[in-house]
Every structure is written in C-alpha cells, then in structure tokens.
Coordinates of C-alpha atoms in Angstrom, one line a residue:
Chain A
M212 CA 218.1 154.7 51.6
P213 CA 215.6 151.5 51.2
A214 CA 218.1 149.0 52.3
R215 CA 218.7 150.9 55.7
T216 CA 215.0 151.3 56.1
D217 CA 214.4 147.5 55.3
H218 CA 217.0 146.8 57.9
D219 CA 215.4 149.1 60.5
E220 CA 211.8 147.9 59.9
R221 CA 212.9 144.3 60.2
R222 CA 214.8 145.1 63.4
Q223 CA 211.9 146.7 64.8
R224 CA 209.5 143.9 64.0
V225 CA 211.9 141.4 65.7
A226 CA 212.1 143.7 68.5
R227 CA 208.5 143.6 68.9
L228 CA 208.3 139.8 69.0
A229 CA 211.3 139.7 71.3
A230 CA 209.4 142.0 73.6
D231 CA 206.3 139.9 73.5
L232 CA 208.3 137.0 74.6
V233 CA 210.0 138.8 77.4
A234 CA 206.7 140.4 78.6
D235 CA 205.2 136.8 78.7
G236 CA 208.0 135.0 80.2
G237 CA 210.8 137.3 81.3
L238 CA 214.4 137.6 79.7
A239 CA 215.1 134.0 80.2
A240 CA 212.1 133.1 77.9
A241 CA 213.5 135.4 75.1
T242 CA 216.4 133.2 73.6
H243 CA 217.7 133.8 70.2
R244 CA 216.2 130.5 69.2
R245 CA 212.6 131.3 70.2
I246 CA 212.8 135.0 68.9
A247 CA 214.1 133.2 65.5
E248 CA 211.1 130.9 65.5
A249 CA 208.7 133.7 66.3
A250 CA 210.0 135.9 63.6
G251 CA 210.3 133.0 61.2
C252 CA 214.0 133.8 60.5
S253 CA 217.5 132.3 61.5
T254 CA 219.2 132.7 64.7
T255 CA 221.9 134.3 62.8
I256 CA 219.7 136.9 61.8
V257 CA 218.7 137.4 65.3
S258 CA 222.2 137.7 66.6
H259 CA 222.9 140.3 63.8
Y260 CA 220.1 142.5 65.3
F261 CA 220.9 141.8 69.1
S262 CA 224.2 140.6 70.1
G263 CA 223.3 140.0 73.8
K264 CA 220.6 140.3 76.4
R265 CA 221.7 143.8 77.4
D266 CA 221.1 144.6 73.7
L267 CA 217.8 142.8 73.3
V268 CA 216.4 144.6 76.7
T269 CA 217.3 148.0 75.2
A270 CA 215.7 147.3 71.9
T271 CA 212.5 146.3 73.7
Y272 CA 212.8 149.4 75.8
Q273 CA 213.1 151.6 72.8
E274 CA 210.1 149.9 71.2
V275 CA 208.1 150.7 74.6
G276 CA 209.4 154.2 74.5
D277 CA 208.0 154.5 71.0
R278 CA 204.6 153.2 72.1
V279 CA 204.6 155.5 75.1
A280 CA 205.6 158.7 72.9
A281 CA 202.8 157.8 70.5
R282 CA 200.2 157.6 73.1
M283 CA 201.6 161.0 74.6
E284 CA 201.2 162.4 71.3
A285 CA 197.6 161.2 71.0
A286 CA 197.0 162.6 74.5
N287 CA 198.2 166.0 73.4
G288 CA 195.4 166.1 70.8
T289 CA 192.4 165.7 73.2
E290 CA 190.3 168.2 75.0
D291 CA 192.1 167.9 78.3
P292 CA 195.8 166.9 77.4
L293 CA 196.8 167.0 81.2
A294 CA 194.5 164.4 82.3
A295 CA 195.0 162.3 79.2
I296 CA 198.8 162.4 79.4
L297 CA 198.7 161.3 83.0
E298 CA 196.3 158.5 81.9
A299 CA 198.4 157.5 79.0
L300 CA 201.3 156.8 81.4
L301 CA 199.3 154.4 83.6
P302 CA 198.8 150.7 83.1
L303 CA 195.1 151.0 82.6
D304 CA 194.8 148.2 80.0
A305 CA 196.6 145.1 78.7
D306 CA 198.7 147.1 76.3
R307 CA 200.3 149.4 78.8
T308 CA 200.5 146.8 81.5
R309 CA 202.6 145.0 78.9
D310 CA 204.8 148.0 78.6
W311 CA 205.1 148.5 82.3
R312 CA 206.3 145.0 82.7
L313 CA 209.0 145.7 80.0
L314 CA 209.9 148.8 81.6
F315 CA 210.6 147.3 84.9
T316 CA 212.5 144.2 83.0
F317 CA 214.6 147.2 81.5
L318 CA 214.8 149.1 84.8
G319 CA 216.3 145.9 86.5
L320 CA 219.3 146.1 84.6
A321 CA 219.4 149.9 84.2
A322 CA 219.5 150.2 88.0
T323 CA 223.2 149.0 88.0
D324 CA 224.2 150.4 84.5
A325 CA 225.0 153.9 84.0
E326 CA 224.2 153.9 80.2
L327 CA 220.8 152.6 80.6
T328 CA 220.2 154.8 83.5
A329 CA 220.8 157.8 81.5
E330 CA 218.3 156.4 78.9
Q331 CA 215.7 156.2 81.6
R332 CA 216.6 159.6 83.0
D333 CA 215.9 161.0 79.4
R334 CA 212.7 159.3 78.9
A335 CA 211.2 160.5 82.4
G336 CA 212.5 163.8 81.8
A337 CA 210.7 164.0 78.5
A338 CA 207.4 162.8 80.1
R339 CA 208.0 165.6 82.9
A340 CA 208.4 168.2 80.0
Q341 CA 205.1 167.0 78.4
I342 CA 203.2 167.3 81.6
E343 CA 204.9 170.8 82.2
T344 CA 203.5 172.0 78.6
A345 CA 200.1 170.5 79.5
L346 CA 200.2 172.6 82.8
D347 CA 201.3 175.8 81.0
G348 CA 198.4 175.2 78.6
D349 CA 196.1 175.0 81.6
K350 CA 197.6 178.2 83.0
Q351 CA 197.0 179.9 79.7
A352 CA 193.5 178.8 79.6
G353 CA 192.8 180.0 83.2
R354 CA 192.2 176.4 84.3
I355 CA 194.9 176.6 87.0
P356 CA 195.8 179.5 89.1
S357 CA 198.4 181.9 87.3
G358 CA 200.8 181.3 90.4
T359 CA 200.8 177.7 90.1
D360 CA 204.6 176.1 90.3
V361 CA 204.6 174.2 86.9
A362 CA 207.7 172.4 87.6
A363 CA 207.0 171.3 91.0
S364 CA 203.2 170.3 90.1
A365 CA 204.6 168.3 87.0
R366 CA 207.1 166.6 89.3
H367 CA 204.2 165.9 91.8
L368 CA 201.9 164.5 89.2
L369 CA 204.5 162.4 87.6
S370 CA 205.6 161.1 90.9
L371 CA 202.0 159.9 91.8
V372 CA 201.4 158.3 88.4
L373 CA 204.7 156.3 88.4
G374 CA 204.2 155.2 92.1
M375 CA 200.7 154.0 91.2
G376 CA 201.7 152.3 88.1
M377 CA 204.5 150.5 90.1
Q378 CA 202.3 149.2 92.6
A379 CA 199.6 148.2 90.0
L380 CA 202.0 146.1 88.2
F381 CA 202.7 144.2 91.3
D382 CA 199.2 144.4 92.9
P383 CA 196.7 144.9 90.4
A384 CA 193.8 144.0 92.6
E385 CA 194.7 146.8 95.1
W386 CA 194.9 149.0 92.2
P387 CA 191.9 148.7 89.6
P388 CA 192.0 151.2 86.6
D389 CA 189.1 153.0 88.2
R390 CA 191.0 153.6 91.3
M391 CA 194.1 154.9 89.4
R392 CA 191.8 157.1 87.2
A393 CA 190.0 158.6 90.2
A394 CA 193.3 159.1 92.0
T395 CA 194.7 161.0 88.9
A396 CA 191.5 163.0 88.6
D397 CA 191.7 164.1 92.1
A398 CA 195.1 165.4 91.9
V399 CA 194.4 167.2 88.7
Q400 CA 191.3 168.5 90.4
H401 CA 193.3 169.7 93.4
L402 CA 195.4 171.9 91.3
R403 CA 192.6 173.2 89.4
A404 CA 190.4 174.0 92.1
P405 CA 192.8 175.0 95.1
Q406 CA 190.8 175.9 98.3
A407 CA 191.8 179.5 99.2
C408 CA 190.9 180.1 102.8
Q409 CA 192.5 179.3 106.4
P410 CA 193.7 176.1 107.1
V411 CA 191.7 174.0 109.9
A412 CA 192.5 171.3 112.4
R413 CA 196.2 172.6 112.5
R414 CA 197.2 171.1 115.6
S415 CA 200.5 169.7 114.9
S416 CA 203.7 171.4 116.0
A417 CA 205.8 169.6 113.3
R418 CA 208.0 171.9 111.2
L419 CA 207.1 171.6 107.7
P420 CA 208.6 173.5 104.7
K421 CA 206.0 175.0 102.4
A422 CA 207.7 174.9 99.0
Y423 CA 209.3 172.2 97.0
Chain B
M53 CA 218.8 124.7 117.3
P54 CA 222.3 126.2 117.3
A55 CA 223.1 124.6 114.0
R56 CA 220.2 125.9 112.1
T57 CA 220.8 129.5 113.6
D58 CA 224.6 129.2 112.4
H59 CA 223.5 128.1 109.0
D60 CA 221.1 131.2 108.7
E61 CA 223.5 133.6 110.1
R62 CA 226.1 132.5 107.7
R63 CA 223.7 132.7 104.9
Q64 CA 222.7 136.2 105.9
R65 CA 226.3 137.3 106.1
V66 CA 226.8 135.8 102.4
A67 CA 223.6 137.5 101.3
R68 CA 224.8 140.7 102.5
L69 CA 228.1 140.4 100.5
A70 CA 226.3 139.3 97.5
A71 CA 223.9 142.2 97.7
D72 CA 227.0 144.4 97.9
L73 CA 228.3 142.8 94.6
V74 CA 224.8 143.2 92.9
A75 CA 224.4 146.8 94.1
D76 CA 227.9 147.8 92.7
G77 CA 228.0 145.8 89.4
G78 CA 224.6 144.4 88.8
L79 CA 223.6 140.7 88.9
A80 CA 226.3 139.9 86.3
A81 CA 228.9 140.8 88.8
A82 CA 227.6 138.5 91.5
T83 CA 229.2 135.3 90.4
H84 CA 229.4 132.5 92.7
R85 CA 233.3 132.8 92.1
R86 CA 233.1 136.6 93.3
I87 CA 230.8 135.9 96.3
A88 CA 233.0 133.1 97.4
E89 CA 236.0 135.4 97.3
A90 CA 234.3 138.0 99.2
A91 CA 232.8 135.7 101.8
G92 CA 236.3 134.0 102.1
C93 CA 234.6 130.3 101.6
S94 CA 234.2 128.0 98.7
T95 CA 232.1 128.2 95.7
T96 CA 230.5 124.9 96.9
I97 CA 229.2 126.7 100.1
V98 CA 228.0 129.5 98.1
S99 CA 226.2 127.0 95.8
H100 CA 224.5 125.5 99.0
Y101 CA 223.1 128.8 99.9
F102 CA 222.0 130.1 96.4
S103 CA 221.2 127.6 93.7
G104 CA 221.0 130.3 91.0
K105 CA 220.3 133.8 90.2
R106 CA 216.7 133.8 91.0
D107 CA 217.7 132.5 94.4
L108 CA 220.3 134.9 94.9
V109 CA 218.4 138.1 93.9
T110 CA 215.6 136.9 96.2
A111 CA 218.0 136.5 99.1
T112 CA 219.4 140.1 98.5
Y113 CA 215.7 141.2 98.3
Q114 CA 215.1 139.7 101.5
E115 CA 218.1 141.2 103.1
V116 CA 216.8 144.6 101.9
G117 CA 213.4 143.9 103.2
D118 CA 214.8 143.3 106.7
R119 CA 216.7 146.6 106.5
V120 CA 213.6 148.7 105.3
A121 CA 211.6 146.9 108.2
A122 CA 214.1 147.9 110.8
R123 CA 214.1 151.6 109.4
M124 CA 210.2 151.5 109.7
E125 CA 210.3 150.1 113.2
A126 CA 212.7 153.0 114.0
A127 CA 210.5 155.6 112.4
N128 CA 207.5 154.1 114.5
G129 CA 209.3 155.3 117.8
T130 CA 210.0 159.0 116.7
E131 CA 207.7 162.0 117.6
D132 CA 206.3 162.2 114.0
P133 CA 205.8 158.5 112.7
L134 CA 204.1 159.3 109.7
A135 CA 206.6 161.6 108.4
A136 CA 209.2 159.6 109.5
I137 CA 207.9 156.3 107.8
L138 CA 207.8 158.0 104.5
E139 CA 211.3 159.4 104.8
A140 CA 212.4 155.7 105.8
L141 CA 211.1 154.6 102.4
L142 CA 213.0 157.5 100.3
P143 CA 216.6 157.1 98.9
L144 CA 217.9 160.0 101.0
D145 CA 221.3 158.6 101.8
A146 CA 223.9 156.0 100.3
D147 CA 222.4 153.1 102.3
R148 CA 218.9 153.7 101.0
T149 CA 219.9 154.3 97.4
R150 CA 221.7 150.9 97.5
D151 CA 218.6 149.4 98.7
W152 CA 216.5 150.9 96.0
R153 CA 219.1 149.7 93.4
L154 CA 218.5 146.1 94.7
L155 CA 214.8 146.7 95.0
F156 CA 214.7 147.6 91.1
T157 CA 217.2 144.5 90.2
F158 CA 214.7 142.3 92.1
L159 CA 211.7 143.9 90.5
G160 CA 213.2 143.4 87.1
L161 CA 212.7 139.7 87.6
A162 CA 209.6 140.0 89.4
A163 CA 207.9 141.8 86.7
T164 CA 207.6 138.6 84.9
D165 CA 207.4 136.1 87.8
A166 CA 204.2 135.4 89.8
E167 CA 205.9 134.3 92.8
L168 CA 208.3 137.1 93.0
T169 CA 205.3 139.4 92.2
A170 CA 203.6 138.1 95.4
E171 CA 206.7 138.9 97.5
Q172 CA 206.8 142.6 96.3
R173 CA 203.0 142.9 96.7
D174 CA 203.1 141.6 100.5
R175 CA 206.1 144.0 101.1
A176 CA 204.3 147.1 99.4
G177 CA 201.1 146.1 101.5
A178 CA 203.0 146.0 104.8
A179 CA 204.6 149.5 104.1
R180 CA 200.9 150.6 103.2
A181 CA 199.5 149.2 106.4
Q182 CA 202.4 151.2 108.6
I183 CA 201.4 154.2 107.0
E184 CA 197.8 153.6 107.6
T185 CA 198.6 152.9 111.3
A186 CA 200.6 156.3 111.5
L187 CA 197.6 158.1 109.9
D188 CA 195.2 156.4 112.4
G189 CA 197.6 157.9 115.0
D190 CA 197.5 161.1 113.6
K191 CA 193.7 160.9 113.6
Q192 CA 193.6 160.0 117.3
A193 CA 195.8 162.9 118.2
G194 CA 193.7 165.2 116.3
R195 CA 196.4 166.2 113.8
I196 CA 194.3 165.4 110.8
P197 CA 190.7 165.9 110.3
S198 CA 188.5 162.9 111.7
G199 CA 186.8 162.4 108.3
T200 CA 190.2 161.6 106.6
D201 CA 190.0 158.5 104.4
V202 CA 193.0 156.6 105.9
A203 CA 193.1 154.1 103.3
A204 CA 193.1 156.5 100.4
S205 CA 195.5 158.8 101.8
A206 CA 198.0 155.8 102.5
R207 CA 197.8 154.9 98.9
H208 CA 198.3 158.7 98.0
L209 CA 201.2 158.9 100.3
L210 CA 202.9 155.7 99.3
S211 CA 202.4 156.4 95.7
L212 CA 204.1 159.7 95.9
V213 CA 207.0 158.2 98.0
L214 CA 207.5 155.3 95.5
G215 CA 207.3 157.5 92.4
M216 CA 209.7 160.0 93.8
G217 CA 212.1 157.1 94.6
M218 CA 211.9 155.6 91.3
Q219 CA 212.6 158.9 89.6
A220 CA 215.5 159.6 91.9
L221 CA 217.3 156.4 91.4
F222 CA 217.5 157.3 87.7
D223 CA 217.9 160.9 87.9
P224 CA 219.5 161.9 91.4
A225 CA 220.5 165.5 90.1
E226 CA 216.7 166.1 89.6
W227 CA 215.7 164.7 92.8
P228 CA 218.2 166.0 95.7
P229 CA 217.3 164.5 99.3
D230 CA 216.1 168.1 100.1
R231 CA 213.5 168.1 97.2
M232 CA 212.2 164.7 98.3
R233 CA 211.9 165.9 101.8
A234 CA 210.1 169.0 101.0
A235 CA 207.7 167.1 98.6
T236 CA 206.8 164.6 101.4
A237 CA 206.5 167.2 104.2
D238 CA 204.1 169.2 101.8
A239 CA 201.9 166.2 101.2
V240 CA 201.8 165.5 104.9
Q241 CA 201.0 169.0 105.5
H242 CA 198.3 169.1 102.8
L243 CA 196.6 166.3 105.2
R244 CA 197.0 167.8 108.2
A245 CA 195.9 171.5 107.3
P246 CA 193.3 171.0 104.8
Q247 CA 191.8 174.3 103.5
A248 CA 187.9 174.4 104.3
C249 CA 186.4 176.9 101.9
Q250 CA 185.1 177.3 98.5
P251 CA 187.1 176.3 95.5
V252 CA 188.6 179.1 93.4
A253 CA 189.4 179.5 89.7
R254 CA 187.3 176.5 88.9
R255 CA 186.7 177.1 85.0
S256 CA 187.1 173.7 83.7
S257 CA 184.4 171.6 82.4
A258 CA 186.0 168.4 83.0
R259 CA 184.0 165.6 84.7
L260 CA 186.4 164.6 87.7
P261 CA 185.3 162.1 90.1
K262 CA 185.9 163.2 93.6
A263 CA 186.7 160.3 95.8
Y264 CA 189.1 157.3 95.4

C-alpha cells in the first residue's frame, strides 16, 4: 500500500516539524501557517493532517512516544538494561529535554481530557513494564535479591525518574545531568546491594507501614 | 486600602470559580462568558481581571499555590511534619487531585514559557525547602542519623512524591491513595532506620557513584 505509506510518512514528517515549533514556542507558535512554511507545503495539506490543536498535540505526543520507545529499545540492548532504561527516560540532553517539553505540553491538555489521559496511562504503563522486565533480568542474573518485589521496585524507580525529570524541566540549574544520573544510580545500587542488618538510630515512634 | 482589598478579594473569588471550570473541562471550558455566568458578573469585569488565557491560567495556578501553601503550613503543625508535608503534596483526595489537574494545565503552558517556568521553579524550590526544614527537625530530634545529607534527601523525597502524583493523575487505578501513602512512609522509614552493615548480593560490576 504505497499510497498509504507515503501519506503516513509525510504526516510523520510534518508532525516532526510541528513538534519542533511547539517545543520552541509552545502550542501558540504552531499555527497551520507556520507548519506549512516549515514543511514547504500548503496550509490545506496541514489541515488535512491535523484538524485542530488537540489533533496536532496528539501527533507530536505520538512522535515523542516513538522516540522514547526507540531509546528504550536501544537501552534493552546494553550491558545494564535497568540503568540504561532509567537514563533513557531522563532529560539528560537537548533531545530528551525537547521531548519532556512536548510531553508536558501534551499533559497540560491530557489533565482534563479522558481520552488523552488514557494515552498517557498506557505509555507510562509500558515504561513501567519495561523496567519490570529489566528487574526480572537482574533477578535471574542474581544481581538483585530473589525476594525483591519487582512491581513495587519498578513503581518506585519510575516515580523517582519522572519526579526528577519534572523538576529538571522547570529548574535545570538545580538538576544538572550528573545529579540525575547519580540519583538514579544510587536508587539502582540500593536495590542491588541491600543492607541486611539491624536498623540503627530508630528513635521515632511513628507508625509506618512496611510494604507497598 | 479597602478598595484594593475588595478588588483582590473579588479577583480571588473569580479565580476560584475559573479554576473550577478549568479543572472540570480544561482551559477551553473556561471562557469569559462561562466565568461571568458562574460569578454572576459581566464579561467586562472578567476581562478586567484576566486579559487572556495565560493570565487566567496563572491566576488559577496562584490559587492552587495558596492552597498548597496552606496545606504545608498545617502539616508543619503536626507531630510528624516530614510525613505530613509529603502527604500534603500528594493527590490523596478530590481537592488535591483537582489541584494536581490545575498544576498540569499550568505546566502545559509553562513548559514553553520562561516566565511561567520561573514561577514553577520557585514553587518547587519552596516545597523542597520545607522538606529540608522538616529533615533538619528530624535530625535535631535524633530521628534521622546526624550524617544524613539533608539537601539530597529532600531532593529524593520530592522527586518520589512528584513522580507518584504525576502517575496517579493519569492512572488513579494503579495509584490508589493507600499505595501512595505506603510508598511515602517507606521512603521516610528508610531515612529514619538506615541499615548499617555490609552489603549483600552485590554481584554487579556496574560502576555506580555513591553520592548525589
């Protein structure tokens, strides 16, 4: 089906250009006219691909999702997939920072839109599943204790990475790449080298549940 | 200056009503006409308070910020300020979920807007500072070891809480309140009851920095 493929490829190319406009200047900057100028086509063609802002931001989100998926795939092929997957999710360079910016532009609409919320839920679920797979691999290789709660550990690691990325996007000076890398490595090391002795300095009387 | 105070109070009341419209139906739902209807005033008065969408979303963000600040203040007066501050930041009930929704609507614009980015940076910095103060209190009371790196621990806890809230907003079924509470309590307990012995099961050769 070459006609369909051509259409999809052209749409993807235009989505990429539109995403660049959004990442640089926000949704307001990505008018049909400017997208048409960047793509060297007519506004009619742009309207054909994206009927409105919601459609446009969804296309840029899918483009980001594809890029994230490719990074995760590459991370899976490394010597330490767990650490590599977590780093793939962080805004450690210009490309990933661009994608975090686009992610947040999308989430700004998704926060009050059930359909877009479901898309983000699925993407986050896929990322969590990849982290779980890497943890299972660690367990099989004896790098983490056999009793590790894989689901809870994956939730913990993904929360940490998303919370760091969220802060880094709005406060890059507080979150230089080395700090994000070190915090991630520290969390991974904590799973891999748990300390197996008595607690010290436990003087609090707070009631704290032990499992999650 | 009663005139000024009246103006501010009215603006705050209208911002609250506008925020309810945004939280329910997104930015598109908060037209000047609907805000005027909700507030029982003319669209001219609404335009006087909020000149455009950016102005409106900034006002709703400030309203959210005030509510978060009040929750943090209340948390400071509890028996366990550290745990209470972290819980105050999480979307554990309808009110806080509403505020997370408004936060993300704001961040959707802030992601590509330097001035709004600075507002979010300051708010997050203030939250981190409150967590640091609570950690200092824990240290003085001997609840956490004297060698605890307060700045790094505050960054870790805030990242965890923000990452959980971000996921919970888009996937509440995966993140019921009890799971968020337990994960937070677990992170606090880990700081308060560190294990002081030899690492076990350390079979990985990965190079992992120890401090962040």
